[in-house]
Short mmCIF file of C-alpha atoms in Angstrom, two decimals:
data_model
loop_
_atom_site.label_atom_id
_atom_site.label_comp_id
_atom_site.label_asym_id
_atom_site.label_seq_id
_atom_site.Cartn_x
_atom_site.Cartn_y
_atom_site.Cartn_z
CA LYS A 1 -24.83 -78.52 25.75
CA GLN A 2 -27.87 -76.31 25.76
CA GLN A 3 -25.66 -73.36 24.91
CA LEU A 4 -24.22 -75.32 21.90
CA GLU A 5 -27.47 -76.00 20.69
CA GLN A 6 -28.55 -72.56 20.89
CA GLN A 7 -25.31 -71.14 19.11
CA GLU A 8 -26.15 -73.92 16.47
CA GLU A 9 -29.57 -72.42 16.18
CA SER A 10 -28.83 -69.12 16.30
CA THR A 11 -26.07 -69.85 13.36
CA ALA A 12 -28.82 -71.91 11.67
CA ARG A 13 -31.10 -68.70 11.63
CA MET A 14 -27.94 -66.42 10.43
CA GLU A 15 -27.17 -69.01 7.96
CA GLN A 16 -30.65 -69.08 6.70
CA ALA A 17 -31.07 -65.19 7.19
CA MET A 18 -27.74 -64.85 4.66
CA LYS A 19 -29.26 -67.47 2.42
CA LYS A 20 -32.82 -65.20 1.88
CA LYS A 21 -30.57 -61.72 1.91
CA GLU A 22 -28.28 -63.52 -0.67
CA ALA A 23 -31.37 -64.92 -2.93
CA GLU A 24 -32.95 -61.27 -2.41
CA CYS A 25 -29.76 -59.96 -3.70
CA GLN A 26 -29.42 -62.14 -6.78
CA ALA A 27 -33.24 -61.20 -7.35
CA VAL A 28 -31.79 -57.33 -7.30
CA VAL A 29 -29.02 -58.22 -9.59
CA GLN A 30 -31.12 -59.95 -11.91
CA ARG A 31 -33.76 -56.89 -12.33
CA LEU A 32 -31.00 -54.59 -12.57
CA GLN A 33 -29.31 -56.78 -15.44
CA GLU A 34 -32.62 -57.10 -17.24
CA THR A 35 -33.26 -53.53 -16.97
CA LEU A 36 -29.99 -52.39 -18.14
CA GLU A 37 -30.44 -54.67 -21.32
CA ASN A 38 -33.52 -53.56 -21.98
CA ALA A 39 -32.14 -50.03 -21.88
CA LEU A 40 -29.36 -51.01 -23.95
CA SER A 41 -31.47 -52.68 -26.58
CA LYS A 42 -33.75 -49.58 -26.67
CA ILE A 43 -30.81 -47.21 -27.14
CA SER A 44 -29.14 -49.35 -29.55
CA LEU A 45 -32.42 -49.45 -31.65
CA THR A 46 -32.74 -45.78 -31.22
CA HIS A 47 -29.38 -45.25 -32.40
CA THR A 48 -30.26 -47.38 -35.29
CA LYS A 49 -32.88 -45.84 -36.10
CA ALA A 50 -31.09 -42.32 -36.00
CA ILE A 51 -28.26 -43.47 -37.83
CA ALA A 52 -30.78 -45.02 -40.90
CA ARG A 53 -32.28 -41.31 -40.77
CA HIS A 54 -29.08 -39.73 -40.89
CA ALA A 55 -28.02 -41.86 -43.85
CA PHE A 56 -31.28 -41.05 -45.82
CA GLN A 57 -30.94 -37.49 -45.19
CA ALA A 58 -27.09 -37.82 -46.52
CA ASN A 59 -28.46 -39.60 -49.20
CA CYS A 60 -31.06 -37.36 -50.25
CA LEU A 61 -28.56 -34.00 -49.78
CA VAL A 62 -25.94 -35.89 -52.16
CA GLU A 63 -28.81 -36.27 -54.36
CA GLU A 64 -30.11 -32.53 -54.32
CA ASN A 65 -26.34 -31.64 -54.63
CA GLN A 66 -25.92 -33.72 -57.70
CA GLN A 67 -29.09 -32.08 -59.25
CA LEU A 68 -27.78 -28.71 -58.44
CA GLU A 69 -24.44 -29.46 -59.76
CA ALA A 70 -25.95 -29.99 -63.27
CA LYS A 71 -28.24 -27.42 -63.16
CA ALA A 72 -25.02 -24.96 -62.45
CA ALA A 73 -23.38 -26.65 -65.48
CA SER A 74 -26.49 -26.06 -67.65
CA LEU A 75 -26.51 -22.33 -66.57
CA THR A 76 -23.01 -21.93 -67.49
CA GLN A 77 -23.44 -23.56 -70.77
CA GLU A 78 -26.65 -21.13 -71.19
CA SER A 79 -24.18 -17.89 -70.08
CA SER A 80 -21.56 -19.19 -72.64
CA ARG A 81 -24.30 -19.06 -75.06
CA CYS A 82 -25.64 -15.79 -74.10
CA GLU A 83 -22.02 -14.45 -74.70
CA GLU A 84 -22.10 -15.75 -77.81
CA LEU A 85 -25.32 -14.13 -78.57
CA ARG A 86 -24.26 -10.88 -76.90
CA ALA A 87 -20.90 -10.92 -79.18
CA ALA A 88 -22.64 -11.59 -82.26
CA VAL A 89 -25.39 -9.21 -81.72
CA THR A 90 -22.56 -6.40 -80.96
CA SER A 91 -21.03 -7.34 -84.15
CA LEU A 92 -24.13 -7.28 -86.15
CA SER A 93 -24.89 -4.07 -84.49
CA GLU A 94 -21.75 -2.35 -85.68
CA GLU A 95 -22.41 -3.75 -89.19
CA ALA A 96 -25.90 -2.14 -89.49
CA LYS A 97 -24.56 1.27 -88.20
CA SER A 98 -21.45 1.03 -91.10
CA LEU A 99 -24.34 0.01 -93.45
CA VAL A 100 -26.49 3.20 -92.01
CA VAL A 101 -23.46 5.36 -92.71
CA GLU A 102 -23.21 3.76 -96.28
CA HIS A 103 -26.55 3.86 -97.42
CA GLN A 104 -26.66 7.81 -96.23
CA GLU A 105 -23.61 8.16 -98.60
CA VAL A 106 -25.20 6.68 -101.34
CA GLU A 107 -28.24 8.75 -101.07
CA ALA A 108 -26.57 11.60 -100.69
CA GLN A 109 -24.81 10.37 -104.04
CA ALA A 110 -27.91 9.30 -105.65
CA ALA A 111 -29.19 13.15 -104.67
CA SER A 112 -26.11 14.56 -106.38
CA PHE A 113 -26.60 12.24 -109.31
CA ARG A 114 -30.54 13.59 -109.51
CA GLN A 115 -28.89 17.21 -109.25
CA ASN A 116 -26.93 16.33 -112.01
CA SER A 117 -29.03 14.52 -114.01
CA SER A 118 -31.57 17.43 -113.78
CA ARG A 119 -29.03 19.99 -114.89
CA CYS A 120 -27.87 17.92 -117.70
CA GLU A 121 -31.34 17.94 -118.89
CA GLU A 122 -31.76 21.53 -118.77
CA MET A 123 -28.25 21.71 -120.60
CA ARG A 124 -29.58 19.28 -123.18
CA ASP A 125 -32.90 21.64 -123.58
CA GLU A 126 -30.72 24.40 -123.95
CA ILE A 127 -28.73 22.63 -126.61
CA ALA A 128 -31.95 21.86 -128.59
CA LEU A 129 -33.01 25.49 -128.39
CA LEU A 130 -29.59 26.71 -129.59
CA SER A 131 -29.72 24.37 -132.09
CA GLU A 132 -32.89 25.33 -133.43
CA GLU A 133 -31.94 28.98 -133.61
CA ALA A 134 -28.90 28.11 -135.33
#
């Protein structure tokens, strides 16, 4: 009977020890779960912030790209206008060269005309002298 009582006491102590260990394990598991949840929450918050930051940066890049495309279109338009002006200047330059040549020809004709006119005056004077003598 005494041995049975000792076994029951021993069993009771073992059960008590097991319950104590189980309670300790549950407390550790609870702390680990809380730690894990906190870590996941922080990771989620960090990822959310990173995603928001990347989305903002992407929007900024899209806006900057749109501005650059508008500038490129404007520069293309200005370039086309410059080409048109360059063609007009080339055409005017050719026309000016032609007018210079024409002006030189007119100057040559005018010089020839003055020379002929001067010769005519001389001949008129000679005719007038000859008329007086006659």
